[in-house]
PDB file of C-alpha atoms in Angstrom:
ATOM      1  CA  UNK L 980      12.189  -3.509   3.662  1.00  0.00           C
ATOM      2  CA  UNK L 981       9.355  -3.734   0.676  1.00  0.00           C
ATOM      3  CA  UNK L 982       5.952  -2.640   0.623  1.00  0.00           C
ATOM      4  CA  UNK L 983       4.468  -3.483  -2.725  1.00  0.00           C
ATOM      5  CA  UNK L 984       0.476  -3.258  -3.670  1.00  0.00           C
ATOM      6  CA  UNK L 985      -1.919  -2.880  -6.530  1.00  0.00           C
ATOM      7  CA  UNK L 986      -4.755  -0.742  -6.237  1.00  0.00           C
ATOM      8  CA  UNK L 987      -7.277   1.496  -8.233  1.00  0.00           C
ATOM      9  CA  UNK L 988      -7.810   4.340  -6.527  1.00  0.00           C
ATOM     10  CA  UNK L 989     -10.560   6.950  -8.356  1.00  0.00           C
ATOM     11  CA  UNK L 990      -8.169   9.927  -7.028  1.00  0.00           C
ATOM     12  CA  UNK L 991     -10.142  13.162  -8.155  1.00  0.00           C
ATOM     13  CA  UNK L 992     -12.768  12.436  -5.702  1.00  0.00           C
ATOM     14  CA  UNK L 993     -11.062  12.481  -2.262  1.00  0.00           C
ATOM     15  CA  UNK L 994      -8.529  15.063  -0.844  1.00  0.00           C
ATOM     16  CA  UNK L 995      -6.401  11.713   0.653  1.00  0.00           C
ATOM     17  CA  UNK L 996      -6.407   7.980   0.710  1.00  0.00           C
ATOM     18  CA  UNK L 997      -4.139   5.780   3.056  1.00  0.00           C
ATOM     19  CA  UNK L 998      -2.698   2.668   1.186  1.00  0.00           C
ATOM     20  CA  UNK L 999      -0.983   0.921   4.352  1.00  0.00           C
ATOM     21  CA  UNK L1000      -0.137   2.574   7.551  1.00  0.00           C
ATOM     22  CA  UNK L1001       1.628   1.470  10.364  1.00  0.00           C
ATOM     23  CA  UNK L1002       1.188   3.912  13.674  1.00  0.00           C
ATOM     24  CA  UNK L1003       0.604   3.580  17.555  1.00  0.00           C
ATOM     25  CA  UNK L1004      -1.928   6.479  16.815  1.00  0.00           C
ATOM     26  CA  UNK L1005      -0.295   8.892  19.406  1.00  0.00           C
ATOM     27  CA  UNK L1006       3.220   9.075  18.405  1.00  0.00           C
ATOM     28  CA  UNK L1007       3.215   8.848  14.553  1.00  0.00           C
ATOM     29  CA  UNK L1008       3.977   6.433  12.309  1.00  0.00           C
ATOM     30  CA  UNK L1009       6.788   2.988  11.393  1.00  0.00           C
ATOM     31  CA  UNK L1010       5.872   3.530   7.673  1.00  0.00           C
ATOM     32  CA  UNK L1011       3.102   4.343   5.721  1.00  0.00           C
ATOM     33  CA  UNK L1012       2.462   4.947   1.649  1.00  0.00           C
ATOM     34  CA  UNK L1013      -0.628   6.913   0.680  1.00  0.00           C
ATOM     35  CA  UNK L1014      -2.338   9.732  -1.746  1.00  0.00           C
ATOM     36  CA  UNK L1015      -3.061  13.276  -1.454  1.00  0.00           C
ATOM     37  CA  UNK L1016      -4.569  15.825  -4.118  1.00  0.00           C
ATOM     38  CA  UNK L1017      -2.241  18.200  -2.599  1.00  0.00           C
ATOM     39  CA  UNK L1018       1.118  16.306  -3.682  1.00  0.00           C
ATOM     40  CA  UNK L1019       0.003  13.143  -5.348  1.00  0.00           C
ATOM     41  CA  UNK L1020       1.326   9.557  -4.386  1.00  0.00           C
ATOM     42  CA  UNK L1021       3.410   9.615  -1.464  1.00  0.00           C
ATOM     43  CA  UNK L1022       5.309   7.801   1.254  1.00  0.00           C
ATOM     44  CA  UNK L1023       7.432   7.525   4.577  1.00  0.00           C
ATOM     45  CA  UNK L1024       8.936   6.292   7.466  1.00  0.00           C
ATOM     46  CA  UNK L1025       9.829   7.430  11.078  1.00  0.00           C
ATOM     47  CA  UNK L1026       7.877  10.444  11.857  1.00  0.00           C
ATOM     48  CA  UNK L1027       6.608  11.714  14.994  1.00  0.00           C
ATOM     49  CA  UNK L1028       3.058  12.808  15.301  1.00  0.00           C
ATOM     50  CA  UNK L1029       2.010  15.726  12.794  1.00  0.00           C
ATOM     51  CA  UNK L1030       5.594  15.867  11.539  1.00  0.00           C
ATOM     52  CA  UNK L1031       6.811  14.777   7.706  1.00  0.00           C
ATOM     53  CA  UNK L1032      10.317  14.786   8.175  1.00  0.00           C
ATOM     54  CA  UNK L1033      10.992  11.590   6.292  1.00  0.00           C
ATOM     55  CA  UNK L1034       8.321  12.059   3.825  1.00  0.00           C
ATOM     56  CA  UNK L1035       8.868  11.670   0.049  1.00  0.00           C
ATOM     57  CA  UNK L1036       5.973  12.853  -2.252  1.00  0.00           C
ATOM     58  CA  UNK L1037       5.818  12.703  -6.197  1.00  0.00           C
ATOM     59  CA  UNK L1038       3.565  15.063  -7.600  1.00  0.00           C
ATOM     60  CA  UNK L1039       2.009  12.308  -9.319  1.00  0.00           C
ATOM     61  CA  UNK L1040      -1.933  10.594  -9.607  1.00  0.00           C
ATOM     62  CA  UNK L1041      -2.663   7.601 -10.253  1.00  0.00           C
ATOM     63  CA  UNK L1042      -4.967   6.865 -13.637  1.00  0.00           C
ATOM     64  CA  UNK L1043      -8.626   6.112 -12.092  1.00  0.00           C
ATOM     65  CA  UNK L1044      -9.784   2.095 -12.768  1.00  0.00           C
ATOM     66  CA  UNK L1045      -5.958   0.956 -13.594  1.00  0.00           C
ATOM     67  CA  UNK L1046      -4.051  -1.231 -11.712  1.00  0.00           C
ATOM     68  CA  UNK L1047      -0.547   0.321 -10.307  1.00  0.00           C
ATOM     69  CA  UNK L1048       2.500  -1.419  -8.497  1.00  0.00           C
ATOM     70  CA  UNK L1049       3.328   0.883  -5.886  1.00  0.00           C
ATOM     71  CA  UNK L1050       6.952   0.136  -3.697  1.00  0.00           C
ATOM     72  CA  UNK L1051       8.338   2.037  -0.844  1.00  0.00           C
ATOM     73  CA  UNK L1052      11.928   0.732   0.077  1.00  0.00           C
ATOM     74  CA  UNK L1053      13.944   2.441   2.690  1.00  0.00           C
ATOM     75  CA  UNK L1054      17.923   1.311   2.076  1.00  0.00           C
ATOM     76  CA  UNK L1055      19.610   1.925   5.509  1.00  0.00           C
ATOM     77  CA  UNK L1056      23.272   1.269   3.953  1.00  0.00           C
ATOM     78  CA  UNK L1057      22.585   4.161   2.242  1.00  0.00           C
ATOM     79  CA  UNK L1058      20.319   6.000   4.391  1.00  0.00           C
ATOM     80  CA  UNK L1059      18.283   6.505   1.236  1.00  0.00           C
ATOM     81  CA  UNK L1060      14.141   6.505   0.868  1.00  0.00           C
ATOM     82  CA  UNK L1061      12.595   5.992  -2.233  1.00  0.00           C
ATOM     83  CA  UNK L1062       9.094   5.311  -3.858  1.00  0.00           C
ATOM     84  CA  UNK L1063       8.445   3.424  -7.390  1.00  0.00           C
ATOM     85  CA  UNK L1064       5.469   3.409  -9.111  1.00  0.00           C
ATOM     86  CA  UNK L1065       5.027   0.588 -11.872  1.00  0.00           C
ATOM     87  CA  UNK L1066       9.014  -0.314 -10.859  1.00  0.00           C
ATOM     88  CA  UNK L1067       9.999   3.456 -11.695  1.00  0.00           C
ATOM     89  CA  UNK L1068      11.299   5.931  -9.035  1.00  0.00           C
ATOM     90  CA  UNK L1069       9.233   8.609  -8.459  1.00  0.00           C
ATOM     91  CA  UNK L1070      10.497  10.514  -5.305  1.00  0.00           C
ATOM     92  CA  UNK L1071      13.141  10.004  -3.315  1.00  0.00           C
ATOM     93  CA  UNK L1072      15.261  11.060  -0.131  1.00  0.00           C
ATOM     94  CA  UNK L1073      19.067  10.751   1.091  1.00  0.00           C
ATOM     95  CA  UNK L1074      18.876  12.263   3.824  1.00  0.00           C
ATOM     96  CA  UNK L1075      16.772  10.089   6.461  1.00  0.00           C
ATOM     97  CA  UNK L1076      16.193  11.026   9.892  1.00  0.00           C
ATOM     98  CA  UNK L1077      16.691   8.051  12.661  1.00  0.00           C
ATOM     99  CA  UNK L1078      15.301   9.655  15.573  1.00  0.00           C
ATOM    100  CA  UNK L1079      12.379   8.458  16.027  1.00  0.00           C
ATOM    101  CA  UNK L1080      12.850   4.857  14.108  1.00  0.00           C
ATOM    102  CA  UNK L1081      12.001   3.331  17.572  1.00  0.00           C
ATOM    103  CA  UNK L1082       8.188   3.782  17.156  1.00  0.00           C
ATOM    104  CA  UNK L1083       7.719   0.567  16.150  1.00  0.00           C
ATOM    105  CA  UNK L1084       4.892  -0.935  18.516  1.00  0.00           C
ATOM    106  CA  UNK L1085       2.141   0.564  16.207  1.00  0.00           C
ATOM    107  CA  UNK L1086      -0.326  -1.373  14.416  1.00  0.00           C
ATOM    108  CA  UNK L1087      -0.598  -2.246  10.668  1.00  0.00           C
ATOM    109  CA  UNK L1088      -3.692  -1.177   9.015  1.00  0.00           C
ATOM    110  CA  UNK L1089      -4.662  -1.638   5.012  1.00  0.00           C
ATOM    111  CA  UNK L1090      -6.733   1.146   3.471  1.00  0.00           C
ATOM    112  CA  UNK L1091      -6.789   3.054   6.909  1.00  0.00           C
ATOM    113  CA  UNK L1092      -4.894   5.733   9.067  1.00  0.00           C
ATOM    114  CA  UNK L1093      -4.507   4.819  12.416  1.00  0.00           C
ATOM    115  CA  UNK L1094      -5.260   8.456  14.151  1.00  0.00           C
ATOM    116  CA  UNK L1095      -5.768   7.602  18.055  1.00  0.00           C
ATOM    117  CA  UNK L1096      -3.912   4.909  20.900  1.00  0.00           C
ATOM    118  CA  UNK L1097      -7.176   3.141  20.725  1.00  0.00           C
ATOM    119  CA  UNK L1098      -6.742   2.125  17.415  1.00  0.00           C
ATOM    120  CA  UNK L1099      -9.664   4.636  15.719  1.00  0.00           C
ATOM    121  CA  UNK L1100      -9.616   5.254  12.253  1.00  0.00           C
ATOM    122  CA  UNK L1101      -9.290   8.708  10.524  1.00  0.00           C
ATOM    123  CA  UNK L1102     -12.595   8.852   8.682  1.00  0.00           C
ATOM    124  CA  UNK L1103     -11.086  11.054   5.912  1.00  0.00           C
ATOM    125  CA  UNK L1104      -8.197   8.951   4.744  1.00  0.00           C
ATOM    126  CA  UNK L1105     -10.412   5.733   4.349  1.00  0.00           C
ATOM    127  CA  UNK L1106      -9.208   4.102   0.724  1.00  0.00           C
ATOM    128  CA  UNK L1107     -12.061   3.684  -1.409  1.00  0.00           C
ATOM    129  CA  UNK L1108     -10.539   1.306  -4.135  1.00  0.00           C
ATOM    130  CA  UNK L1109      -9.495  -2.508  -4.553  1.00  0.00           C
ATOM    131  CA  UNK L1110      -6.127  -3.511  -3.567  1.00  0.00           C
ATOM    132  CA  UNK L1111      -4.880  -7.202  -4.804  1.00  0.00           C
ATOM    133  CA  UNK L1112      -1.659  -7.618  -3.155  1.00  0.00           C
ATOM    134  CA  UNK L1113       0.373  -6.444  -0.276  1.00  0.00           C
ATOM    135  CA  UNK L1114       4.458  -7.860   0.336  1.00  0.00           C
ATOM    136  CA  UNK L1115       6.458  -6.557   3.360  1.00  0.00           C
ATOM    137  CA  UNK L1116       9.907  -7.373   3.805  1.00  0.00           C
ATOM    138  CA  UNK L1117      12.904  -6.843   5.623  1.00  0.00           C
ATOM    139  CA  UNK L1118      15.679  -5.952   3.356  1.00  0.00           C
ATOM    140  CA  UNK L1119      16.213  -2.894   0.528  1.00  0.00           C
ATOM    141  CA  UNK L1120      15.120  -5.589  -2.820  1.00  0.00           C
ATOM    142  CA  UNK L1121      14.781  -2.283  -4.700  1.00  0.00           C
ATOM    143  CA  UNK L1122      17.434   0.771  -5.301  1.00  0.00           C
ATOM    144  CA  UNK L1123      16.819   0.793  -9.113  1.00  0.00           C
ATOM    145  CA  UNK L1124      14.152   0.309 -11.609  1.00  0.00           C
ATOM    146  CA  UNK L1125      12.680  -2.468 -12.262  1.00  0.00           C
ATOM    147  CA  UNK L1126      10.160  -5.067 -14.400  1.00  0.00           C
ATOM    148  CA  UNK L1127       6.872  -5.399 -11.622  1.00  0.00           C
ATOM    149  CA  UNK L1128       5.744  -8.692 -11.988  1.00  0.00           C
ATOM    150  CA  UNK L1129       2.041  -9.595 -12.005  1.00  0.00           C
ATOM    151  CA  UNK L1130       2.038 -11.436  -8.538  1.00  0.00           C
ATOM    152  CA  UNK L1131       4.344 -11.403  -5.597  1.00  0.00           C
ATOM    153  CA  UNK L1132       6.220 -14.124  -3.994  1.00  0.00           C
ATOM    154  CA  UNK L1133       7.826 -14.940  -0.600  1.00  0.00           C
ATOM    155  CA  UNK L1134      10.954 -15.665   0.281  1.00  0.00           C
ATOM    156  CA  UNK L1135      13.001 -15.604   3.562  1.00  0.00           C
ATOM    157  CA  UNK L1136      13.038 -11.610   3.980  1.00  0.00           C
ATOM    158  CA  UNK L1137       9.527 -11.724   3.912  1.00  0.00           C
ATOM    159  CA  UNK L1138       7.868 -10.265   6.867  1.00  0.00           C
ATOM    160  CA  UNK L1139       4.183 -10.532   5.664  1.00  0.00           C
ATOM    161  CA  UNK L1140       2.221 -11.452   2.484  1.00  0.00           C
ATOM    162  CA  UNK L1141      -1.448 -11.034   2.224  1.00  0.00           C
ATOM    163  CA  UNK L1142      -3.123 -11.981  -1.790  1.00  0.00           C
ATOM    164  CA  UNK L1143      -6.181 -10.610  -0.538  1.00  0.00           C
ATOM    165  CA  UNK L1144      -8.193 -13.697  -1.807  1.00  0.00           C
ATOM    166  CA  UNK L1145     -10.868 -15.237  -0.204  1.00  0.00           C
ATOM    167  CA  UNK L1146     -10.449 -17.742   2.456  1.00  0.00           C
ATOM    168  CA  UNK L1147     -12.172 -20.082   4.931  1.00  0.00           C
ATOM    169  CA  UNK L1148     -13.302 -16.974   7.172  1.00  0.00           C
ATOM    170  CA  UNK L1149     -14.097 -13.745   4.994  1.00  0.00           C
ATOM    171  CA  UNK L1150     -13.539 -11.905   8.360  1.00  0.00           C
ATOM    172  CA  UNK L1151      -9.671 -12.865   8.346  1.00  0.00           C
ATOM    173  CA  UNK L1152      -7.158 -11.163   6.143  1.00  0.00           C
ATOM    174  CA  UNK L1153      -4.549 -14.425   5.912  1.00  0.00           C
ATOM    175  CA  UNK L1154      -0.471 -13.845   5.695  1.00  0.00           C
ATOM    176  CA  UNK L1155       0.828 -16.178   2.824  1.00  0.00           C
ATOM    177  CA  UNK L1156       4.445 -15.598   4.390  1.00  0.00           C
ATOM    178  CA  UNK L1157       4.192 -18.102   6.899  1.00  0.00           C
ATOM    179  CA  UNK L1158       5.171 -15.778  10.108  1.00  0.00           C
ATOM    180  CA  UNK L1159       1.248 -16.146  10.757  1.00  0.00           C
ATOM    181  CA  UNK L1160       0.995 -11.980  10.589  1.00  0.00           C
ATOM    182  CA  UNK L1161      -3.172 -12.627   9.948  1.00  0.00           C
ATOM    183  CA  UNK L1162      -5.443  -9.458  10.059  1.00  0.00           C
ATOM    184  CA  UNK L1163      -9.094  -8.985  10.579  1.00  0.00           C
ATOM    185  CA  UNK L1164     -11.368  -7.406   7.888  1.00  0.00           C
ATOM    186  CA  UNK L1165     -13.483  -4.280   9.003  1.00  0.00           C
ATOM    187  CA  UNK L1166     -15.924  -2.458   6.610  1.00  0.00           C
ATOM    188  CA  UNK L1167     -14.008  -4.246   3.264  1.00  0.00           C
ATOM    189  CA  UNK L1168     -16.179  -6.659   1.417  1.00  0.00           C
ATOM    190  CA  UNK L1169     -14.336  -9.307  -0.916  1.00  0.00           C
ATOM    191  CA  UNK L1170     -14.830  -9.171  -4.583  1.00  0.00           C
ATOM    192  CA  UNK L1171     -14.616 -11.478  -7.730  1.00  0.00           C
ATOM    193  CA  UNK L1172     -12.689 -10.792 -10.380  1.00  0.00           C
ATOM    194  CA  UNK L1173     -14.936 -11.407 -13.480  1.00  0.00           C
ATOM    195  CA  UNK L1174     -12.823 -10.541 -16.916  1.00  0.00           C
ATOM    196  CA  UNK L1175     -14.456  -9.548 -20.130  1.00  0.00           C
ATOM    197  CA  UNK L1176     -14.968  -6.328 -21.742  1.00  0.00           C
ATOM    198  CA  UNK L1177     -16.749  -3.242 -19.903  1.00  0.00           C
ATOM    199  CA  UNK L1178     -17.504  -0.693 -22.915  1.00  0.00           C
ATOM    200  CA  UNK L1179     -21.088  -1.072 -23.219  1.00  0.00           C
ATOM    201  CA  UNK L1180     -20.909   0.005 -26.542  1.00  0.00           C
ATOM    202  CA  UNK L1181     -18.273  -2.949 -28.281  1.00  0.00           C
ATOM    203  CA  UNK L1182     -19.725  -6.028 -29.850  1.00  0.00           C
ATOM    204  CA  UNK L1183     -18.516  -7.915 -27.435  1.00  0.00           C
ATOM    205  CA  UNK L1184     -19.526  -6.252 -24.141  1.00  0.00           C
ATOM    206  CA  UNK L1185     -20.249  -8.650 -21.368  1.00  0.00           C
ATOM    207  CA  UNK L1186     -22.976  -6.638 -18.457  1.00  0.00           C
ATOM    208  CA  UNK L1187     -21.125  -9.298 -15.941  1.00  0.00           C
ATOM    209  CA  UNK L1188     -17.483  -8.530 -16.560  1.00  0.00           C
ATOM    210  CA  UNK L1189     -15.849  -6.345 -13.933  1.00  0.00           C
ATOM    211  CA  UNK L1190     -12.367  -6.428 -14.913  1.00  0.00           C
ATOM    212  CA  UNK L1191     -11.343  -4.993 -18.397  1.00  0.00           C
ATOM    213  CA  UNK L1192      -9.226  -7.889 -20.269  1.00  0.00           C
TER     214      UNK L1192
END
């Protein structure tokens, strides 16, 4: 399976961020991809509570206010783990431990870390950032490099697709895949892209653009 997103993520204030996380908060995680100062961009599947056996981690942080494509694709054919950043891989594992691949009655959460059964959130690893796009699919699409494209797009693999635009309800997160995976919004606040340029000292700097173009 796929998980793809685009987020800016100001990394050099906050010791960790959770990207997407997928846990029964008591028994550890299905998947999750994240950041930490301590080892940068980072992924992984399968592991028990407090454990990072199948954990992958690049070393690497993400340039504050830029968008990134970030992919974690786990290829069971080859029992092989891998992250890409911007369609690049930047960690990897061969190695990946089964065990506890059963843990799979968790629930997903965007920009959170699931940390108790209740559902609770970990107050530390709250993503403070915007995030445009999220795919999740079944198969390995990825074991090489490849061209990102600007926007995602379903096909039969795909397990869930959220665009992250507004729609009829601002409370409801909506899954474009059409498996009706929908979500509900807590403490996120939808906002409009408004392209122009941002350097307050160019010519043509527009005080309403939020987006650099």
């Amino acid at each position: 399976w796929l998980i793809v997103g685009k987020s800016v993520v100001w990394a050099s204030d906050v010791n960790g961020q959770m990207y997407i996380n997928k846990s029964d908060g008591a028994n550890g995680y299905e998947y999750f991809m994240g950041y930490k100062n301590s080892n940068g961009l980072n992924g992984g599947v399968f592991n028990p509570a407090y454990n990072t056996t199948n954990s992958i981690y690049s070393g690497i942080t993400p340039q504050s206010d830029d968008w990134f494509n970030l992919s974690l694709v786990l290829d069971r054919s080859e029992n092989r783990l891998q992250l890409f950043l911007d369609g690049e891989v930047i960690a990897e594992k061969n190695d990946v431990d089964y065990t506890y691949a059963n843990n799979n009655n968790g629930k997903l959460c965007v920009g959170c870390y699931i940390s108790t059964p209740d559902g609770n959130f970990l107050e530390g690893y709250k993503f403070d950032g915007d995030i445009k796009e999220i795919l999740i699919s079944n198969v390995a699409k990825y074991s090489n490099n490849y061209n990102p494209s600007d926007s995602l797009l379903s096909d039969d693999n795909t397990v869930s697709h959220y665009t992250f635009k507004p729609g009829e309800l601002d409370e409801i997160l909506y899954d474009h895949s059409g498996n009706q995976n929908h979500g509900t919004i807590h403490g996120a606040n939808w906002i409009e892209n408004i392209y122009g340029c941002t350097d307050p000292y160019a010519e043509n700097y527009d005080e309403t653009a939020n987006v650099d173009d």
